[in-house]
């Protein structure tokens, strides 16, 4: 969509005319990108190799035999070498720059950590660096938008400007945005922000060894992570507890303490748990949004039978208690291949999407019906435009804002629901970490010194869900100033503790 | 319910394996299949549509068949009836808690907008709503179990929740057979209270928020201004004009609570160790007792439909403008 009506210059011409600000911005972006070159390359290679293996297995399945072993073999080899190259590239925000795992000899010197710092400070420095980098990067993107508005946009004003201005002055919404960014950052950079890695801490505890200084033998000993974890587990009694901000006897630092047997690091567990929470939440909400938007436009456009069918289906779904249906589904599919993908994560996301869509569809139906009555839709129709194009081009932009609001407000419910199901033992299966499982592990220890196991994940859920709800509030108020503080228009959009 | 049937019967779950457990005796397996109505006496499988018709017939006549796993041979309906009272008691009090605390707080906040107590109430409501109730249940139950230590360290007086006023437990459900006796009645209320608070918490936050905005809206409306100009006292305005109108947007929230209660009762009953319907559901699903699970789901679905009808009635009761003919 070009906003140029009076001027005919294209975006490229406008940049050529005044290249200064754009160059500065691109240069900044390149510098920021170069700092993270390794990570970007690694992620790209990972995605490409995942796609390649998927295609290879698909090819094998379709062609009914190992037809292309040599080709896929050479591709795999190439990818492997690419991965090693990628790992060698500089990467500011990675564990290897500021290692925090080491051991302390009796003279008080730390070995193996960054600059000989205490693991605590090394870890803090790394977390600060990650978040600093992330916020600088986002700020730079924001600056890019400002640069575009100031220098290259032909229109002096668009309605979006007002929205941005309202969102900027909405402190509650900004609070939500910061919380959401921190949560997403925690999930994205989970291997970097956590004191231990997921592989070491959860999936392959036996395959990793750590070094520590043994006071009895007076030398540096090696021990497998599994053994070390067993000995540093939080069991509730005074001697067997690694609480908040403490070191265990193997000189490992645990910002949030350890879990019960085997005593994994709680912060690592939660950082990786944020990944799956976010993934399930985003996938579920995307499914629900796509269903709701598609059906909403179809029902508003065609009305009649289509409308009736969707009403029937959504009524059926809504009449069932969602949590129980989810429990039933994850139980029934627990040994099915669908329930095995990402240890039940995909199944859960799909189910949540299906369960959540009727509500969203109902919320979108009103605006969609309204826009379907507009003259421009009528005009497009009489112009002979295909109905799918009409819906996409003339109806979708109008409901997009509502989708954003409901999406942000419902994701909290999905996060809580996932945690609840995992708490019950359905949902996400071990070893994939999920916050609900941490809560259930610590259930018996709430009033003991190991209170952190249950309390912290729960508090984090409260903060994250509040953040998403606040962001949704902010977006709603920004899009529609008349709804300021009016909850009834959002209906049951915001979801909460009921799971 | 057809969807539930499909999940239960056509899904990849094998109930026979769940009943038999590890040892796979073909003779026993045959008997069980026969009993479940999956195969005919001669060993041929019963077609799915016949199973479906039988299942639906059972639902309508409230005959859900017998439990497969949890308590073999007991009719599902008997189990449900035996477990229901505690859950109803819990649900009733959680609704009451939400109504009696959430709405007054919301109205108070709405009548005193932009004061510090308003901000406190609103913020509390928002955070309260975002709390996963199973987590809240865990924290609350653990704190109450060892309440004497907490009160001793905080106030210097050892006060055990267990012994406070009436001697009750913290975990488990109260006996409900003698509610006519006031002593027993209060003990039962106290016993269920922590679970009810947890279960009512999320809807309480909702009611508070919506109550607040509803009051704000009605207070700024023209008829309230007219009433004020007429010289009515503040009390009459609030009770006659504001209160009733502000209740209207709250009706769907209150009936929507039913959904939260049904889902939440599973989690809360599990944590508090209450042997009610929620626990039964959990056990049924966990042990693949499919007739049981189907029966409970049906009961819950019927309950939710009844709540929807009640909601429509409430509308007409509160707001005479909403006629029954129009809807």
Short mmCIF file of N, CA and C in Angstrom, two decimals, chain B residues 114-270:
data_model
loop_
_atom_site.label_atom_id
_atom_site.label_comp_id
_atom_site.label_asym_id
_atom_site.label_seq_id
_atom_site.Cartn_x
_atom_site.Cartn_y
_atom_site.Cartn_z
N UNK B 114 -10.31 7.30 41.25
CA UNK B 114 -9.03 8.01 41.28
C UNK B 114 -8.58 8.41 42.68
N UNK B 115 -9.02 7.66 43.68
CA UNK B 115 -8.43 7.83 45.00
C UNK B 115 -7.42 6.70 45.19
N UNK B 116 -6.67 6.80 46.27
CA UNK B 116 -5.64 5.79 46.45
C UNK B 116 -6.27 4.43 46.71
N UNK B 117 -7.41 4.41 47.40
CA UNK B 117 -8.04 3.11 47.66
C UNK B 117 -8.58 2.52 46.36
N UNK B 118 -9.01 3.38 45.44
CA UNK B 118 -9.45 2.91 44.14
C UNK B 118 -8.30 2.25 43.41
N UNK B 119 -7.15 2.93 43.41
CA UNK B 119 -6.00 2.36 42.71
C UNK B 119 -5.60 1.04 43.34
N UNK B 120 -5.62 1.00 44.67
CA UNK B 120 -5.25 -0.22 45.36
C UNK B 120 -6.18 -1.36 44.95
N UNK B 121 -7.49 -1.07 44.96
CA UNK B 121 -8.47 -2.11 44.62
C UNK B 121 -8.30 -2.54 43.17
N UNK B 122 -8.14 -1.57 42.28
CA UNK B 122 -8.03 -1.93 40.85
C UNK B 122 -6.78 -2.75 40.60
N UNK B 123 -5.68 -2.27 41.16
CA UNK B 123 -4.41 -2.97 40.93
C UNK B 123 -4.48 -4.38 41.53
N UNK B 124 -5.05 -4.44 42.75
CA UNK B 124 -5.19 -5.74 43.38
C UNK B 124 -6.02 -6.68 42.52
N UNK B 125 -7.09 -6.14 41.96
CA UNK B 125 -7.95 -6.96 41.12
C UNK B 125 -7.22 -7.49 39.91
N UNK B 126 -6.41 -6.63 39.29
CA UNK B 126 -5.69 -7.05 38.09
C UNK B 126 -4.70 -8.16 38.42
N UNK B 127 -3.95 -7.96 39.48
CA UNK B 127 -2.93 -8.96 39.83
C UNK B 127 -3.61 -10.24 40.30
N UNK B 128 -4.64 -10.09 41.09
CA UNK B 128 -5.38 -11.22 41.63
C UNK B 128 -5.89 -12.10 40.52
N UNK B 129 -6.33 -11.44 39.44
CA UNK B 129 -6.90 -12.16 38.31
C UNK B 129 -5.84 -12.95 37.56
N UNK B 130 -4.61 -12.47 37.60
CA UNK B 130 -3.56 -13.13 36.83
C UNK B 130 -2.94 -14.30 37.58
N UNK B 131 -3.45 -14.57 38.79
CA UNK B 131 -2.83 -15.65 39.57
C UNK B 131 -3.39 -16.99 39.14
N UNK B 132 -2.49 -17.94 38.87
CA UNK B 132 -2.98 -19.29 38.60
C UNK B 132 -3.57 -19.84 39.88
N UNK B 133 -4.79 -20.37 39.83
CA UNK B 133 -5.39 -20.69 41.12
C UNK B 133 -4.82 -21.94 41.76
N UNK B 134 -4.21 -22.82 40.97
CA UNK B 134 -3.60 -23.98 41.63
C UNK B 134 -2.40 -23.56 42.45
N UNK B 135 -1.70 -22.55 41.94
CA UNK B 135 -0.54 -22.04 42.68
C UNK B 135 -0.99 -21.36 43.97
N UNK B 136 -2.01 -20.53 43.84
CA UNK B 136 -2.56 -19.86 45.02
C UNK B 136 -3.02 -20.89 46.04
N UNK B 137 -3.62 -21.96 45.55
CA UNK B 137 -4.11 -23.01 46.45
C UNK B 137 -2.96 -23.64 47.22
N UNK B 138 -1.87 -23.91 46.50
CA UNK B 138 -0.72 -24.53 47.16
C UNK B 138 -0.18 -23.62 48.25
N UNK B 139 0.02 -22.36 47.88
CA UNK B 139 0.61 -21.43 48.85
C UNK B 139 -0.31 -21.28 50.05
N UNK B 140 -1.61 -21.06 49.78
CA UNK B 140 -2.54 -20.82 50.88
C UNK B 140 -2.64 -22.04 51.79
N UNK B 141 -2.76 -23.22 51.19
CA UNK B 141 -2.94 -24.40 52.04
C UNK B 141 -1.69 -24.64 52.88
N UNK B 142 -0.52 -24.45 52.28
CA UNK B 142 0.70 -24.68 53.05
C UNK B 142 0.83 -23.68 54.19
N UNK B 143 0.48 -22.44 53.90
CA UNK B 143 0.60 -21.42 54.94
C UNK B 143 -0.38 -21.72 56.07
N UNK B 144 -1.58 -22.13 55.70
CA UNK B 144 -2.58 -22.40 56.73
C UNK B 144 -2.22 -23.62 57.56
N UNK B 145 -1.64 -24.61 56.92
CA UNK B 145 -1.29 -25.82 57.66
C UNK B 145 -0.30 -25.48 58.77
N UNK B 146 0.65 -24.63 58.48
CA UNK B 146 1.60 -24.27 59.52
C UNK B 146 1.36 -22.84 59.99
N UNK B 147 0.09 -22.49 60.13
CA UNK B 147 -0.22 -21.09 60.45
C UNK B 147 0.28 -20.69 61.82
N UNK B 148 0.37 -21.66 62.75
CA UNK B 148 0.81 -21.24 64.09
C UNK B 148 2.23 -20.69 64.08
N UNK B 149 3.09 -21.22 63.19
CA UNK B 149 4.47 -20.70 63.14
C UNK B 149 4.49 -19.29 62.59
N UNK B 150 3.66 -19.07 61.57
CA UNK B 150 3.67 -17.74 60.95
C UNK B 150 3.12 -16.69 61.89
N UNK B 151 1.98 -17.02 62.53
CA UNK B 151 1.41 -16.02 63.43
C UNK B 151 2.33 -15.78 64.61
N UNK B 152 3.03 -16.81 65.04
CA UNK B 152 3.92 -16.64 66.18
C UNK B 152 5.08 -15.71 65.82
N UNK B 153 5.65 -15.93 64.64
CA UNK B 153 6.79 -15.09 64.29
C UNK B 153 6.36 -13.68 63.91
N UNK B 154 5.13 -13.53 63.42
CA UNK B 154 4.70 -12.19 62.99
C UNK B 154 4.07 -11.40 64.12
N UNK B 155 3.14 -12.04 64.87
CA UNK B 155 2.41 -11.30 65.88
C UNK B 155 2.75 -11.75 67.30
N UNK B 156 3.54 -12.79 67.43
CA UNK B 156 3.89 -13.27 68.75
C UNK B 156 2.84 -14.16 69.36
N UNK B 157 1.73 -14.40 68.64
CA UNK B 157 0.71 -15.29 69.17
C UNK B 157 0.60 -16.49 68.25
N UNK B 158 0.71 -17.65 68.84
CA UNK B 158 0.57 -18.84 68.01
C UNK B 158 -0.91 -19.11 67.77
N UNK B 159 -1.32 -18.93 66.52
CA UNK B 159 -2.73 -19.09 66.20
C UNK B 159 -2.83 -20.12 65.09
N UNK B 160 -3.37 -21.23 65.43
CA UNK B 160 -3.46 -22.27 64.42
C UNK B 160 -4.81 -22.18 63.71
N UNK B 161 -4.75 -22.15 62.41
CA UNK B 161 -6.00 -22.09 61.64
C UNK B 161 -6.85 -23.32 61.96
N UNK B 162 -6.20 -24.42 62.22
CA UNK B 162 -6.91 -25.66 62.49
C UNK B 162 -7.83 -25.53 63.70
N UNK B 163 -7.34 -24.81 64.69
CA UNK B 163 -8.11 -24.76 65.94
C UNK B 163 -8.88 -23.46 66.09
N UNK B 164 -8.69 -22.54 65.20
CA UNK B 164 -9.27 -21.22 65.35
C UNK B 164 -10.79 -21.29 65.25
N UNK B 165 -11.50 -20.80 66.23
CA UNK B 165 -12.96 -20.78 66.31
C UNK B 165 -13.57 -22.18 66.32
N UNK B 166 -13.45 -22.88 65.22
CA UNK B 166 -13.97 -24.24 65.19
C UNK B 166 -12.85 -25.19 64.83
N UNK B 167 -12.96 -26.37 65.37
CA UNK B 167 -11.90 -27.33 65.12
C UNK B 167 -12.14 -28.00 63.77
N UNK B 168 -11.35 -27.63 62.79
CA UNK B 168 -11.52 -28.23 61.47
C UNK B 168 -10.17 -28.60 60.90
N UNK B 169 -10.20 -29.27 59.80
CA UNK B 169 -8.97 -29.54 59.10
C UNK B 169 -8.70 -28.42 58.10
N UNK B 170 -7.53 -28.46 57.49
CA UNK B 170 -7.23 -27.53 56.41
C UNK B 170 -7.41 -28.26 55.08
N UNK B 171 -6.86 -29.45 55.05
CA UNK B 171 -6.93 -30.27 53.85
C UNK B 171 -8.15 -31.18 53.96
N UNK B 172 -8.72 -31.53 52.85
CA UNK B 172 -9.87 -32.43 52.88
C UNK B 172 -11.16 -31.66 52.87
N UNK B 173 -12.25 -32.37 52.68
CA UNK B 173 -13.54 -31.71 52.61
C UNK B 173 -14.29 -31.89 53.91
N UNK B 174 -15.16 -30.95 54.25
CA UNK B 174 -15.92 -31.05 55.50
C UNK B 174 -17.02 -32.10 55.38
N UNK B 175 -17.43 -32.70 56.50
CA UNK B 175 -18.61 -33.56 56.46
C UNK B 175 -19.85 -32.69 56.32
N UNK B 176 -20.75 -33.09 55.46
CA UNK B 176 -21.89 -32.22 55.17
C UNK B 176 -23.21 -32.85 55.58
N UNK B 177 -23.15 -33.84 56.48
CA UNK B 177 -24.40 -34.55 56.74
C UNK B 177 -25.26 -33.88 57.80
N UNK B 178 -24.71 -32.93 58.53
CA UNK B 178 -25.50 -32.36 59.62
C UNK B 178 -25.43 -30.84 59.61
N UNK B 179 -25.89 -30.24 58.52
CA UNK B 179 -25.75 -28.80 58.40
C UNK B 179 -26.79 -28.04 59.19
N UNK B 180 -27.81 -28.72 59.69
CA UNK B 180 -28.84 -28.02 60.45
C UNK B 180 -28.28 -27.52 61.78
N UNK B 181 -27.31 -28.22 62.28
CA UNK B 181 -26.68 -27.81 63.53
C UNK B 181 -25.77 -26.62 63.25
N UNK B 182 -26.02 -25.47 63.88
CA UNK B 182 -25.22 -24.27 63.55
C UNK B 182 -23.73 -24.47 63.76
N UNK B 183 -23.37 -25.18 64.81
CA UNK B 183 -21.96 -25.45 65.07
C UNK B 183 -21.31 -26.14 63.88
N UNK B 184 -22.00 -27.18 63.43
CA UNK B 184 -21.50 -27.95 62.29
C UNK B 184 -21.47 -27.08 61.03
N UNK B 185 -22.50 -26.27 60.89
CA UNK B 185 -22.63 -25.44 59.70
C UNK B 185 -21.44 -24.49 59.59
N UNK B 186 -21.16 -23.80 60.71
CA UNK B 186 -20.07 -22.83 60.66
C UNK B 186 -18.72 -23.53 60.46
N UNK B 187 -18.59 -24.68 61.11
CA UNK B 187 -17.35 -25.43 60.93
C UNK B 187 -17.17 -25.81 59.47
N UNK B 188 -18.28 -26.23 58.84
CA UNK B 188 -18.18 -26.63 57.43
C UNK B 188 -17.84 -25.44 56.56
N UNK B 189 -18.43 -24.28 56.90
CA UNK B 189 -18.13 -23.07 56.10
C UNK B 189 -16.66 -22.71 56.26
N UNK B 190 -16.20 -22.74 57.49
CA UNK B 190 -14.80 -22.38 57.72
C UNK B 190 -13.86 -23.35 57.00
N UNK B 191 -14.24 -24.59 57.03
CA UNK B 191 -13.40 -25.62 56.43
C UNK B 191 -13.25 -25.39 54.92
N UNK B 192 -14.35 -25.01 54.27
CA UNK B 192 -14.32 -24.90 52.83
C UNK B 192 -13.75 -23.53 52.40
N UNK B 193 -13.67 -22.60 53.36
CA UNK B 193 -13.37 -21.22 52.98
C UNK B 193 -12.06 -21.04 52.19
N UNK B 194 -10.94 -21.60 52.63
CA UNK B 194 -9.71 -21.35 51.86
C UNK B 194 -9.84 -21.79 50.41
N UNK B 195 -10.41 -23.00 50.22
CA UNK B 195 -10.57 -23.48 48.85
C UNK B 195 -11.51 -22.57 48.07
N UNK B 196 -12.57 -22.11 48.75
CA UNK B 196 -13.54 -21.26 48.06
C UNK B 196 -12.92 -19.93 47.68
N UNK B 197 -12.08 -19.39 48.57
CA UNK B 197 -11.42 -18.12 48.24
C UNK B 197 -10.56 -18.28 47.00
N UNK B 198 -9.80 -19.38 46.97
CA UNK B 198 -8.93 -19.61 45.82
C UNK B 198 -9.75 -19.77 44.55
N UNK B 199 -10.79 -20.56 44.64
CA UNK B 199 -11.59 -20.84 43.46
C UNK B 199 -12.32 -19.59 42.98
N UNK B 200 -12.72 -18.74 43.94
CA UNK B 200 -13.45 -17.55 43.55
C UNK B 200 -12.54 -16.41 43.15
N UNK B 201 -11.23 -16.60 43.31
CA UNK B 201 -10.33 -15.44 43.19
C UNK B 201 -10.36 -14.80 41.82
N UNK B 202 -10.30 -15.63 40.76
CA UNK B 202 -10.16 -15.01 39.45
C UNK B 202 -11.43 -14.26 39.06
N UNK B 203 -12.59 -14.87 39.37
CA UNK B 203 -13.82 -14.17 39.01
C UNK B 203 -14.01 -12.95 39.90
N UNK B 204 -13.45 -13.03 41.11
CA UNK B 204 -13.54 -11.87 41.99
C UNK B 204 -12.84 -10.67 41.36
N UNK B 205 -11.67 -10.92 40.80
CA UNK B 205 -10.95 -9.83 40.14
C UNK B 205 -11.75 -9.28 38.98
N UNK B 206 -12.35 -10.18 38.19
CA UNK B 206 -13.16 -9.74 37.06
C UNK B 206 -14.32 -8.89 37.51
N UNK B 207 -15.03 -9.39 38.54
CA UNK B 207 -16.21 -8.66 39.00
C UNK B 207 -15.83 -7.29 39.51
N UNK B 208 -14.67 -7.23 40.15
CA UNK B 208 -14.24 -5.96 40.69
C UNK B 208 -14.00 -4.95 39.57
N UNK B 209 -13.27 -5.38 38.58
CA UNK B 209 -12.95 -4.47 37.48
C UNK B 209 -14.19 -4.00 36.75
N UNK B 210 -15.04 -4.96 36.43
CA UNK B 210 -16.20 -4.60 35.63
C UNK B 210 -17.20 -3.83 36.47
N UNK B 211 -17.31 -4.21 37.76
CA UNK B 211 -18.17 -3.45 38.65
C UNK B 211 -17.74 -2.00 38.72
N UNK B 212 -16.44 -1.79 38.76
CA UNK B 212 -15.92 -0.44 38.86
C UNK B 212 -16.30 0.38 37.63
N UNK B 213 -16.02 -0.17 36.44
CA UNK B 213 -16.31 0.61 35.23
C UNK B 213 -17.81 0.80 35.06
N UNK B 214 -18.59 -0.23 35.46
CA UNK B 214 -20.03 -0.10 35.30
C UNK B 214 -20.55 1.03 36.17
N UNK B 215 -20.06 1.09 37.41
CA UNK B 215 -20.50 2.16 38.30
C UNK B 215 -20.07 3.52 37.74
N UNK B 216 -18.85 3.58 37.25
CA UNK B 216 -18.36 4.85 36.70
C UNK B 216 -19.24 5.31 35.55
N UNK B 217 -19.64 4.36 34.72
CA UNK B 217 -20.45 4.71 33.56
C UNK B 217 -21.83 5.23 33.99
N UNK B 218 -22.46 4.49 34.91
CA UNK B 218 -23.81 4.91 35.30
C UNK B 218 -23.76 6.24 36.06
N UNK B 219 -22.71 6.43 36.84
CA UNK B 219 -22.65 7.66 37.64
C UNK B 219 -22.58 8.88 36.73
N UNK B 220 -21.92 8.71 35.58
CA UNK B 220 -21.79 9.85 34.68
C UNK B 220 -22.97 9.96 33.70
N UNK B 221 -23.97 9.09 33.86
CA UNK B 221 -25.07 9.13 32.89
C UNK B 221 -26.06 10.23 33.24
N UNK B 222 -26.91 10.50 32.29
CA UNK B 222 -27.81 11.64 32.44
C UNK B 222 -28.84 11.44 33.53
N UNK B 223 -29.35 10.20 33.63
CA UNK B 223 -30.43 10.04 34.61
C UNK B 223 -29.94 10.20 36.03
N UNK B 224 -28.69 9.87 36.26
CA UNK B 224 -28.16 10.08 37.61
C UNK B 224 -28.04 11.58 37.88
N UNK B 225 -27.66 12.30 36.85
CA UNK B 225 -27.57 13.76 36.99
C UNK B 225 -28.96 14.35 37.29
N UNK B 226 -29.97 13.83 36.55
CA UNK B 226 -31.33 14.27 36.78
C UNK B 226 -31.74 14.01 38.22
N UNK B 227 -31.45 12.81 38.69
CA UNK B 227 -31.83 12.45 40.04
C UNK B 227 -31.15 13.38 41.04
N UNK B 228 -29.91 13.72 40.74
CA UNK B 228 -29.19 14.61 41.64
C UNK B 228 -29.81 16.01 41.62
N UNK B 229 -30.18 16.45 40.42
CA UNK B 229 -30.78 17.77 40.29
C UNK B 229 -32.12 17.83 41.01
N UNK B 230 -32.79 16.68 41.04
CA UNK B 230 -34.09 16.59 41.69
C UNK B 230 -33.92 16.71 43.19
N UNK B 231 -32.72 16.56 43.69
CA UNK B 231 -32.47 16.71 45.11
C UNK B 231 -32.52 15.41 45.88
N UNK B 232 -32.38 14.28 45.17
CA UNK B 232 -32.36 13.00 45.89
C UNK B 232 -31.08 12.89 46.69
N UNK B 233 -31.16 12.18 47.80
CA UNK B 233 -29.95 12.02 48.61
C UNK B 233 -29.01 11.02 47.93
N UNK B 234 -27.74 11.18 48.25
CA UNK B 234 -26.73 10.33 47.62
C UNK B 234 -27.00 8.86 47.82
N UNK B 235 -27.49 8.52 49.00
CA UNK B 235 -27.73 7.12 49.29
C UNK B 235 -28.78 6.54 48.34
N UNK B 236 -29.87 7.28 48.17
CA UNK B 236 -30.95 6.78 47.31
C UNK B 236 -30.47 6.68 45.87
N UNK B 237 -29.70 7.67 45.44
CA UNK B 237 -29.18 7.62 44.06
C UNK B 237 -28.36 6.35 43.86
N UNK B 238 -27.47 6.11 44.82
CA UNK B 238 -26.60 4.96 44.66
C UNK B 238 -27.40 3.67 44.63
N UNK B 239 -28.31 3.52 45.58
CA UNK B 239 -29.00 2.23 45.68
C UNK B 239 -30.05 2.04 44.60
N UNK B 240 -30.78 3.12 44.28
CA UNK B 240 -31.89 2.93 43.34
C UNK B 240 -31.46 3.08 41.89
N UNK B 241 -30.52 3.97 41.62
CA UNK B 241 -30.22 4.26 40.22
C UNK B 241 -28.90 3.66 39.75
N UNK B 242 -27.91 3.71 40.61
CA UNK B 242 -26.60 3.25 40.16
C UNK B 242 -26.48 1.74 40.29
N UNK B 243 -26.83 1.26 41.47
CA UNK B 243 -26.57 -0.14 41.79
C UNK B 243 -27.21 -1.08 40.77
N UNK B 244 -28.48 -0.87 40.52
CA UNK B 244 -29.22 -1.79 39.68
C UNK B 244 -28.69 -1.77 38.24
N UNK B 245 -28.41 -0.60 37.75
CA UNK B 245 -27.94 -0.52 36.37
C UNK B 245 -26.52 -1.06 36.23
N UNK B 246 -25.74 -0.87 37.29
CA UNK B 246 -24.37 -1.35 37.20
C UNK B 246 -24.30 -2.87 37.26
N UNK B 247 -25.38 -3.50 37.74
CA UNK B 247 -25.37 -4.95 37.84
C UNK B 247 -25.46 -5.62 36.48
N UNK B 248 -26.02 -4.89 35.49
CA UNK B 248 -26.30 -5.55 34.20
C UNK B 248 -25.05 -6.12 33.55
N UNK B 249 -23.98 -5.34 33.39
CA UNK B 249 -22.80 -5.95 32.75
C UNK B 249 -22.16 -7.02 33.61
N UNK B 250 -22.56 -7.10 34.89
CA UNK B 250 -21.95 -8.11 35.74
C UNK B 250 -22.58 -9.48 35.58
N UNK B 251 -23.79 -9.50 35.00
CA UNK B 251 -24.49 -10.79 34.92
C UNK B 251 -23.70 -11.84 34.13
N UNK B 252 -23.22 -11.50 32.93
CA UNK B 252 -22.48 -12.55 32.21
C UNK B 252 -21.21 -12.96 32.94
N UNK B 253 -20.63 -12.05 33.69
CA UNK B 253 -19.42 -12.41 34.44
C UNK B 253 -19.77 -13.43 35.51
N UNK B 254 -20.91 -13.18 36.18
CA UNK B 254 -21.27 -14.08 37.27
C UNK B 254 -21.60 -15.46 36.73
N UNK B 255 -22.34 -15.50 35.61
CA UNK B 255 -22.67 -16.83 35.09
C UNK B 255 -21.45 -17.45 34.41
N UNK B 256 -20.56 -16.58 33.91
CA UNK B 256 -19.32 -17.11 33.33
C UNK B 256 -18.45 -17.76 34.37
N UNK B 257 -18.70 -17.40 35.62
CA UNK B 257 -17.96 -18.03 36.71
C UNK B 257 -18.13 -19.53 36.70
N UNK B 258 -19.29 -19.96 36.25
CA UNK B 258 -19.55 -21.40 36.24
C UNK B 258 -18.45 -22.14 35.49
N UNK B 259 -18.00 -21.55 34.38
CA UNK B 259 -16.95 -22.19 33.59
C UNK B 259 -15.66 -22.27 34.40
N UNK B 260 -15.35 -21.16 35.04
CA UNK B 260 -14.13 -21.14 35.84
C UNK B 260 -14.21 -22.16 36.96
N UNK B 261 -15.42 -22.26 37.55
CA UNK B 261 -15.57 -23.17 38.67
C UNK B 261 -15.35 -24.61 38.24
N UNK B 262 -15.93 -24.97 37.10
CA UNK B 262 -15.83 -26.36 36.66
C UNK B 262 -14.37 -26.73 36.41
N UNK B 263 -13.66 -25.87 35.67
CA UNK B 263 -12.25 -26.17 35.41
C UNK B 263 -11.43 -26.07 36.67
N UNK B 264 -11.69 -25.01 37.44
CA UNK B 264 -10.87 -24.75 38.61
C UNK B 264 -11.08 -25.78 39.70
N UNK B 265 -12.29 -26.36 39.76
CA UNK B 265 -12.54 -27.30 40.85
C UNK B 265 -11.61 -28.50 40.75
N UNK B 266 -11.23 -28.87 39.53
CA UNK B 266 -10.31 -30.00 39.39
C UNK B 266 -9.00 -29.68 40.10
N UNK B 267 -8.44 -28.50 39.77
CA UNK B 267 -7.15 -28.13 40.34
C UNK B 267 -7.25 -27.91 41.85
N UNK B 268 -8.26 -27.16 42.24
CA UNK B 268 -8.34 -26.78 43.66
C UNK B 268 -8.65 -27.98 44.53
N UNK B 269 -9.55 -28.83 44.05
CA UNK B 269 -9.87 -30.02 44.86
C UNK B 269 -8.67 -30.94 44.97
N UNK B 270 -7.89 -30.98 43.93
CA UNK B 270 -6.71 -31.83 43.98
C UNK B 270 -5.72 -31.31 45.03
#
